[in-house]
Every structure is written in structure tokens, then in C-alpha cells.
mmCIF file of C-alpha atoms in Angstrom:
data_model
loop_
_atom_site.group_PDB
_atom_site.id
_atom_site.type_symbol
_atom_site.label_atom_id
_atom_site.label_comp_id
_atom_site.label_asym_id
_atom_site.label_seq_id
_atom_site.Cartn_x
_atom_site.Cartn_y
_atom_site.Cartn_z
ATOM 1 C CA MET X 1 -20.744 -46.766 5.404
ATOM 2 C CA VAL X 2 -24.341 -46.880 4.964
ATOM 3 C CA ALA X 3 -25.623 -50.102 7.253
ATOM 4 C CA LEU X 4 -29.301 -50.877 7.377
ATOM 5 C CA ALA X 5 -31.380 -52.797 10.481
ATOM 6 C CA GLY X 6 -34.035 -54.724 9.149
ATOM 7 C CA SER X 7 -36.500 -51.589 7.791
ATOM 8 C CA ALA X 8 -35.697 -47.897 7.176
ATOM 9 C CA ASN X 9 -36.015 -46.982 10.354
ATOM 10 C CA ALA X 10 -32.797 -48.020 11.401
ATOM 11 C CA HIS X 11 -31.009 -46.038 8.208
ATOM 12 C CA TYR X 12 -27.608 -44.934 9.300
ATOM 13 C CA VAL X 13 -24.335 -44.387 7.136
ATOM 14 C CA TYR X 14 -21.364 -43.773 9.921
ATOM 15 C CA GLU X 15 -17.481 -44.230 9.830
ATOM 16 C CA ARG X 16 -14.926 -44.936 12.092
ATOM 17 C CA ALA X 17 -11.117 -44.980 12.494
ATOM 18 C CA GLU X 18 -8.498 -45.224 14.286
ATOM 19 C CA LEU X 19 -6.956 -41.611 15.074
ATOM 20 C CA TRP X 20 -4.070 -42.826 17.185
ATOM 21 C CA VAL X 21 -1.589 -44.613 18.079
ATOM 22 C CA SER X 22 0.815 -43.750 21.306
ATOM 23 C CA GLY X 23 4.441 -44.063 20.346
ATOM 24 C CA ASN X 24 4.844 -47.395 22.273
ATOM 25 C CA GLY X 25 2.201 -48.711 20.475
ATOM 26 C CA LYS X 26 0.493 -49.985 23.116
ATOM 27 C CA HIS X 27 -2.524 -47.447 23.412
ATOM 28 C CA CYS X 28 -4.450 -46.531 20.954
ATOM 29 C CA MET X 29 -7.838 -43.833 20.472
ATOM 30 C CA THR X 30 -10.402 -44.667 17.576
ATOM 31 C CA ASN X 31 -13.710 -41.671 15.978
ATOM 32 C CA ARG X 32 -16.833 -42.400 14.920
ATOM 33 C CA SER X 33 -19.022 -40.629 13.097
ATOM 34 C CA GLU X 34 -22.567 -40.819 12.687
ATOM 35 C CA VAL X 35 -25.729 -40.380 10.989
ATOM 36 C CA SER X 36 -28.950 -42.079 11.483
ATOM 37 C CA ASN X 37 -33.206 -42.471 11.178
ATOM 38 C CA GLY X 38 -32.758 -43.873 14.935
ATOM 39 C CA THR X 39 -35.873 -46.338 15.981
ATOM 40 C CA ASP X 40 -38.005 -43.433 16.208
ATOM 41 C CA ASN X 41 -37.658 -42.233 12.577
ATOM 42 C CA ARG X 42 -36.630 -38.162 14.251
ATOM 43 C CA GLY X 43 -32.789 -38.798 13.831
ATOM 44 C CA TYR X 44 -29.948 -38.172 15.882
ATOM 45 C CA ALA X 45 -26.390 -36.927 14.956
ATOM 46 C CA LYS X 46 -24.236 -38.767 17.230
ATOM 47 C CA GLY X 47 -20.002 -39.357 18.046
ATOM 48 C CA ASP X 48 -18.208 -40.984 20.097
ATOM 49 C CA VAL X 49 -14.768 -40.997 21.221
ATOM 50 C CA THR X 50 -13.336 -44.366 22.617
ATOM 51 C CA SER X 51 -9.862 -45.277 24.460
ATOM 52 C CA TRP X 52 -7.628 -48.950 23.868
ATOM 53 C CA MET X 53 -4.584 -50.599 25.304
ATOM 54 C CA ASP X 54 -2.813 -53.015 23.624
ATOM 55 C CA LEU X 55 -1.616 -56.077 26.792
ATOM 56 C CA ASN X 56 0.685 -58.111 24.286
ATOM 57 C CA ALA X 57 4.520 -57.072 25.310
ATOM 58 C CA ILE X 58 4.916 -56.731 21.839
ATOM 59 C CA PRO X 59 1.804 -54.676 20.471
ATOM 60 C CA THR X 60 0.336 -55.126 17.626
ATOM 61 C CA ASP X 61 -2.895 -54.120 17.839
ATOM 62 C CA CYS X 62 -5.286 -52.079 20.578
ATOM 63 C CA GLN X 63 -8.405 -54.521 21.175
ATOM 64 C CA HIS X 64 -9.398 -53.993 25.285
ATOM 65 C CA GLN X 65 -10.496 -51.099 26.569
ATOM 66 C CA TYR X 66 -8.625 -48.512 28.608
ATOM 67 C CA LYS X 67 -10.845 -46.478 30.992
ATOM 68 C CA ARG X 68 -9.816 -42.181 31.693
ATOM 69 C CA PRO X 69 -10.804 -40.346 34.441
ATOM 70 C CA ALA X 70 -12.812 -37.545 34.410
ATOM 71 C CA GLY X 71 -12.084 -34.770 31.414
ATOM 72 C CA HIS X 72 -9.655 -37.087 29.433
ATOM 73 C CA LEU X 73 -11.672 -37.874 26.562
ATOM 74 C CA ARG X 74 -12.689 -34.447 24.237
ATOM 75 C CA GLU X 75 -15.563 -34.323 21.679
ATOM 76 C CA GLY X 76 -17.351 -31.869 19.430
ATOM 77 C CA ILE X 77 -19.925 -31.999 16.475
ATOM 78 C CA ALA X 78 -20.943 -30.038 14.082
ATOM 79 C CA MET X 79 -23.771 -31.104 11.088
ATOM 80 C CA TYR X 80 -23.769 -30.508 8.016
ATOM 81 C CA LYS X 81 -26.009 -29.812 4.930
ATOM 82 C CA TRP X 82 -25.965 -30.341 1.273
ATOM 83 C CA ASN X 83 -27.248 -26.991 -0.802
ATOM 84 C CA GLY X 84 -26.890 -28.475 -4.605
ATOM 85 C CA SER X 85 -24.096 -27.496 -4.575
ATOM 86 C CA ASP X 86 -21.362 -27.046 -1.526
ATOM 87 C CA TRP X 87 -21.327 -29.028 1.740
ATOM 88 C CA TYR X 88 -22.102 -26.558 4.451
ATOM 89 C CA LYS X 89 -22.603 -25.609 7.995
ATOM 90 C CA CYS X 90 -26.187 -25.921 9.749
ATOM 91 C CA LYS X 91 -25.642 -26.740 13.701
ATOM 92 C CA TRP X 92 -22.425 -27.047 16.123
ATOM 93 C CA THR X 93 -20.302 -27.357 18.635
ATOM 94 C CA SER X 94 -19.196 -24.268 20.788
ATOM 95 C CA GLU X 95 -17.675 -25.926 23.240
ATOM 96 C CA TRP X 96 -16.074 -28.734 23.949
ATOM 97 C CA PHE X 97 -18.168 -32.105 25.299
ATOM 98 C CA SER X 98 -16.014 -34.333 27.998
ATOM 99 C CA ASN X 99 -16.589 -37.408 29.975
ATOM 100 C CA THR X 100 -16.925 -36.570 34.471
ATOM 101 C CA SER X 101 -16.235 -40.320 35.371
ATOM 102 C CA MET X 102 -13.895 -42.936 34.518
ATOM 103 C CA ALA X 103 -14.594 -44.467 31.115
ATOM 104 C CA TYR X 104 -13.133 -46.341 28.349
ATOM 105 C CA LYS X 105 -15.898 -44.655 25.952
ATOM 106 C CA TYR X 106 -17.354 -41.320 25.551
ATOM 107 C CA VAL X 107 -20.258 -40.383 23.434
ATOM 108 C CA LEU X 108 -22.176 -37.695 22.315
ATOM 109 C CA GLU X 109 -25.662 -37.174 20.934
ATOM 110 C CA TRP X 110 -27.835 -34.624 19.723
ATOM 111 C CA PRO X 111 -31.200 -36.003 18.794
ATOM 112 C CA ALA X 112 -32.814 -34.313 15.993
ATOM 113 C CA LYS X 113 -36.530 -33.716 15.790
ATOM 114 C CA ASP X 114 -37.782 -34.708 12.204
ATOM 115 C CA LEU X 115 -34.942 -35.805 9.665
ATOM 116 C CA SER X 116 -34.171 -32.285 9.520
ATOM 117 C CA TRP X 117 -31.315 -31.406 11.687
ATOM 118 C CA GLY X 118 -32.882 -28.431 11.645
ATOM 119 C CA CYS X 119 -31.084 -27.093 8.250
ATOM 120 C CA GLY X 120 -35.105 -27.888 6.086
ATOM 121 C CA GLU X 121 -34.792 -30.799 3.684
ATOM 122 C CA GLY X 122 -32.029 -32.213 1.813
ATOM 123 C CA TRP X 123 -28.445 -34.448 2.466
ATOM 124 C CA TYR X 124 -26.813 -33.959 6.066
ATOM 125 C CA GLY X 125 -23.483 -34.800 7.570
ATOM 126 C CA THR X 126 -21.934 -35.272 10.690
ATOM 127 C CA MET X 127 -18.595 -33.643 11.298
ATOM 128 C CA ASN X 128 -17.099 -35.142 14.458
ATOM 129 C CA PHE X 129 -13.987 -34.283 16.324
ATOM 130 C CA ALA X 130 -12.104 -36.216 18.874
ATOM 131 C CA THR X 131 -9.832 -36.240 21.144
ATOM 132 C CA MET X 132 -8.389 -37.373 24.728
ATOM 133 C CA THR X 133 -5.827 -36.037 27.573
ATOM 134 C CA TYR X 134 -2.584 -38.916 27.983
ATOM 135 C CA ASN X 135 -0.008 -38.356 30.004
ATOM 136 C CA ALA X 136 -1.361 -35.103 30.856
ATOM 137 C CA GLU X 137 -0.835 -34.222 27.847
ATOM 138 C CA SER X 138 -3.575 -33.665 24.213
ATOM 139 C CA ILE X 139 -3.058 -36.304 21.581
ATOM 140 C CA PHE X 140 -3.420 -34.192 18.799
ATOM 141 C CA PRO X 141 -1.432 -30.207 19.774
ATOM 142 C CA ASN X 142 -2.551 -28.910 16.648
ATOM 143 C CA GLY X 143 -6.016 -28.844 15.799
ATOM 144 C CA VAL X 144 -7.796 -31.844 15.787
ATOM 145 C CA PRO X 145 -9.094 -33.910 13.425
ATOM 146 C CA GLY X 146 -12.728 -34.188 12.145
ATOM 147 C CA LEU X 147 -14.328 -37.797 10.788
ATOM 148 C CA TRP X 148 -16.725 -37.392 8.484
ATOM 149 C CA SER X 149 -19.603 -40.024 8.749
ATOM 150 C CA GLY X 150 -20.961 -39.870 4.717
ATOM 151 C CA ALA X 151 -24.053 -38.575 3.798
ATOM 152 C CA HIS X 152 -27.780 -39.308 4.703
ATOM 153 C CA SER X 153 -30.318 -38.409 2.743
ATOM 154 C CA GLY X 154 -32.442 -37.146 5.548
ATOM 155 C CA LEU X 155 -36.218 -35.975 5.153
ATOM 156 C CA LYS X 156 -36.136 -37.834 1.729
ATOM 157 C CA GLY X 157 -36.110 -41.250 3.808
ATOM 158 C CA MET X 158 -34.317 -43.516 1.631
ATOM 159 C CA SER X 159 -33.871 -41.672 -1.265
ATOM 160 C CA ASP X 160 -32.662 -43.451 -4.861
ATOM 161 C CA GLU X 161 -30.188 -40.765 -5.461
ATOM 162 C CA PRO X 162 -26.437 -41.255 -4.652
ATOM 163 C CA PRO X 163 -25.765 -39.050 -2.252
ATOM 164 C CA PRO X 164 -23.467 -36.372 -2.816
ATOM 165 C CA PRO X 165 -19.159 -36.404 -2.668
ATOM 166 C CA PRO X 166 -17.902 -35.715 0.671
ATOM 167 C CA PRO X 167 -16.408 -32.134 1.145
ATOM 168 C CA ASP X 168 -12.908 -32.338 -0.900
ATOM 169 C CA TRP X 169 -10.669 -31.541 2.698
ATOM 170 C CA VAL X 170 -11.581 -35.517 3.401
ATOM 171 C CA ASN X 171 -9.304 -38.334 2.982
ATOM 172 C CA ASP X 172 -10.578 -41.975 1.152
ATOM 173 C CA ASP X 173 -11.259 -43.023 5.218
ATOM 174 C CA GLY X 174 -13.270 -40.380 6.444
ATOM 175 C CA VAL X 175 -10.689 -38.217 7.745
ATOM 176 C CA ALA X 176 -10.397 -34.987 7.362
ATOM 177 C CA THR X 177 -6.865 -34.007 8.508
ATOM 178 C CA PRO X 178 -6.206 -29.941 10.367
ATOM 179 C CA GLU X 179 -3.606 -29.998 7.516
ATOM 180 C CA ALA X 180 -6.431 -30.420 4.895
ATOM 181 C CA THR X 181 -8.999 -28.773 6.512
ATOM 182 C CA PRO X 182 -10.169 -25.135 5.078
ATOM 183 C CA ASP X 183 -9.632 -22.579 7.701
ATOM 184 C CA LYS X 184 -13.814 -21.215 7.230
ATOM 185 C CA VAL X 185 -16.529 -22.481 5.798
ATOM 186 C CA GLY X 186 -19.804 -21.716 4.368
ATOM 187 C CA VAL X 187 -23.135 -21.941 6.937
ATOM 188 C CA VAL X 188 -27.448 -22.023 6.043
ATOM 189 C CA ASP X 189 -30.332 -21.514 7.565
ATOM 190 C CA SER X 190 -32.744 -23.081 8.967
ATOM 191 C CA GLU X 191 -34.164 -23.156 5.096
ATOM 192 C CA GLY X 192 -30.844 -24.584 4.136
ATOM 193 C CA ARG X 193 -30.734 -20.932 2.183
ATOM 194 C CA VAL X 194 -26.606 -19.717 2.507
ATOM 195 C CA VAL X 195 -26.301 -17.476 4.684
ATOM 196 C CA ILE X 196 -24.860 -13.850 3.939
ATOM 197 C CA GLY X 197 -23.839 -11.357 5.832
ATOM 198 C CA ASP X 198 -24.499 -7.044 5.375
ATOM 199 C CA ASP X 199 -21.412 -7.276 3.009
ATOM 200 C CA GLY X 200 -22.920 -8.877 0.326
ATOM 201 C CA LYS X 201 -20.533 -12.437 0.946
ATOM 202 C CA PRO X 202 -21.638 -15.919 2.621
ATOM 203 C CA VAL X 203 -20.639 -15.907 6.150
ATOM 204 C CA LYS X 204 -18.257 -17.967 7.000
ATOM 205 C CA VAL X 205 -17.888 -19.623 10.885
ATOM 206 C CA ASP X 206 -14.066 -21.625 11.666
ATOM 207 C CA THR X 207 -14.816 -25.042 10.280
ATOM 208 C CA ALA X 208 -12.556 -26.973 13.299
ATOM 209 C CA PRO X 209 -12.317 -26.489 16.693
ATOM 210 C CA GLU X 210 -9.544 -24.484 18.470
ATOM 211 C CA PRO X 211 -7.794 -27.019 20.365
ATOM 212 C CA PRO X 212 -9.409 -28.223 24.187
ATOM 213 C CA THR X 213 -8.855 -26.361 26.444
ATOM 214 C CA ASP X 214 -10.284 -25.894 30.764
ATOM 215 C CA ALA X 215 -11.204 -22.784 29.428
ATOM 216 C CA ASN X 216 -13.602 -24.242 26.371
ATOM 217 C CA THR X 217 -14.788 -27.431 27.273
ATOM 218 C CA THR X 218 -18.237 -27.693 29.184
ATOM 219 C CA TYR X 219 -19.665 -30.936 30.805
ATOM 220 C CA GLY X 220 -22.845 -29.924 30.439
ATOM 221 C CA GLY X 221 -25.881 -32.233 28.601
ATOM 222 C CA LYS X 222 -28.072 -34.673 30.000
ATOM 223 C CA ARG X 223 -26.124 -37.668 31.144
ATOM 224 C CA SER X 224 -26.074 -41.309 31.788
ATOM 225 C CA THR X 225 -23.548 -43.692 32.127
ATOM 226 C CA SER X 226 -23.380 -47.699 31.106
ATOM 227 C CA THR X 227 -21.380 -50.164 32.278
ATOM 228 C CA ASP X 228 -20.323 -53.912 29.970
ATOM 229 C CA GLY X 229 -19.428 -57.239 32.338
ATOM 230 C CA GLU X 230 -16.101 -56.877 32.798
ATOM 231 C CA GLY X 231 -17.070 -53.562 34.867
ATOM 232 C CA ASN X 232 -16.497 -50.645 31.556
ATOM 233 C CA VAL X 233 -18.470 -47.557 31.168
ATOM 234 C CA THR X 234 -19.087 -45.556 28.781
ATOM 235 C CA GLU X 235 -21.053 -42.400 29.515
ATOM 236 C CA THR X 236 -22.984 -40.494 27.373
ATOM 237 C CA SER X 237 -23.834 -36.783 26.649
ATOM 238 C CA THR X 238 -27.388 -35.820 24.889
ATOM 239 C CA ILE X 239 -27.146 -32.446 24.101
ATOM 240 C CA GLU X 240 -28.584 -30.062 21.246
ATOM 241 C CA PRO X 241 -25.823 -27.761 19.047
ATOM 242 C CA THR X 242 -26.889 -24.735 18.103
ATOM 243 C CA SER X 243 -25.355 -21.946 15.025
ATOM 244 C CA PRO X 244 -24.300 -18.568 16.406
ATOM 245 C CA VAL X 245 -25.103 -17.422 13.058
ATOM 246 C CA ALA X 246 -29.561 -16.672 13.264
ATOM 247 C CA SER X 247 -30.113 -13.003 11.886
ATOM 248 C CA ALA X 248 -28.471 -12.517 8.331
ATOM 249 C CA SER X 249 -30.089 -12.209 5.005
ATOM 250 C CA THR X 250 -30.306 -15.131 2.607
ATOM 251 C CA LEU X 251 -29.616 -16.436 -1.148
#
């Protein structure tokens, strides 16, 4: 989805999807993935994981906030860059981030500095991974699906060019299922050039993160919380993802 909130400074693209419903239909989880100019025209990538419940005797949909304890909502995020023919990873989180308070929503936000998101001028997209603990178990034990935000024109501003297509493994609703997602994907450097390894081949890294564990989950980042009139808490972590691939020749 593409949204305009009154000015070019408010240009953003996002996707939201309900990715999990409990067996009894009473609890649900949604993922939201976004890339935006931001209010200061510097840009940010953002994702959130939200827990919901259905209070009806016969569940039909989830519309009520369902608070989760610390450590139950987890997210990882990756920023992709279009190089003219395909999508490549630019920067990403190497660990899962999780909530530290009783909250129904957990937001992971990465502010950019110049709408380049670290990999030069061009089109960008966010892949957000979100999961939740339910009945003491991960809701996605066999791999966490990603959610694609759509493409943002970055330093090109409000580009008249049509956006590039999503990655091949992304469904029409923006969901990237573990079954369809390739094991590896290429990487670009700070100028958007494809990174080449010592063997002369493009460097590839894991496309999706490993399922979350206590060992690969962090509670870092700059934290803040907000509470609505009904006492529902949203916790936000402001972070800066990094790319482990820092040195290699480029095309």
C-alpha cells in the first residue's frame, strides 16, 4: 500500500497482514511492514508485531488488544535495495528483538539519515519478520514468514517511475512464506553495488532469520512505551541494523 499524508514528506508504503490465528480462533497475530520518508524527510524502516483476541463466544475476527508478557513479542527486520534487476539485502538485524514490558504491540524502528538507508540512491523495501509466544511455544516453530512493505523510491523522492516488482518469493499479499523463501540472497554495499567474494561469486547471506531462541534474542535498542486510554501498551525499540558483510570487492 502507498500512502500520502498531505505532503511528499509523509510518503510511505506499507503492508499489514494477519499471519496467525490460534486453533480455537480466539487469538491472532498481525505483522506490519513499512518504509517511509518520515516527518523529517530522512526516512525510516519500521515493523510491528501485534497481538489480538476475539471476545465473542463464537470467534469471527480479532479486534481486541491481547497483552503479552516480556519476551513474547519478537521481531527482526531487513532492508532490501533494488539494483536494477533484482532485490539484494542492504542492512538487517542479526538478532531478534523483543518486548521488555507487558504489551500488546511491539514496534521495531530504524531511522535512516538521508533516505538512502545505507546503500545509495534507488528503490528500497522492508522485509519484517514478526512472531509471538503462545501457550509457552513459538507460533512459527518451522520458520517465521516475512512481510514485504512494498517499494519506496528513496533518494529519488516522489519518483514518477513505476516501482520495481516485489521479490520473486513474495505473494500478492506481501507475505513471504518459509516454504517459498530461498535459503540465500545476495548483498549490496554502501553504494548499492553487488558484493563479490574472494571466489569471484556474489556473496550470499541467509534470507530469513533462524527461528527465535533465548540465545539469539536481544532486549537492546532505545526503548519507549506509550499507553492508550484503555491501558494498552505499545513498546518501541529504535535500532540501527548493520550488515556483517563489510569487506569484499564489488561489481
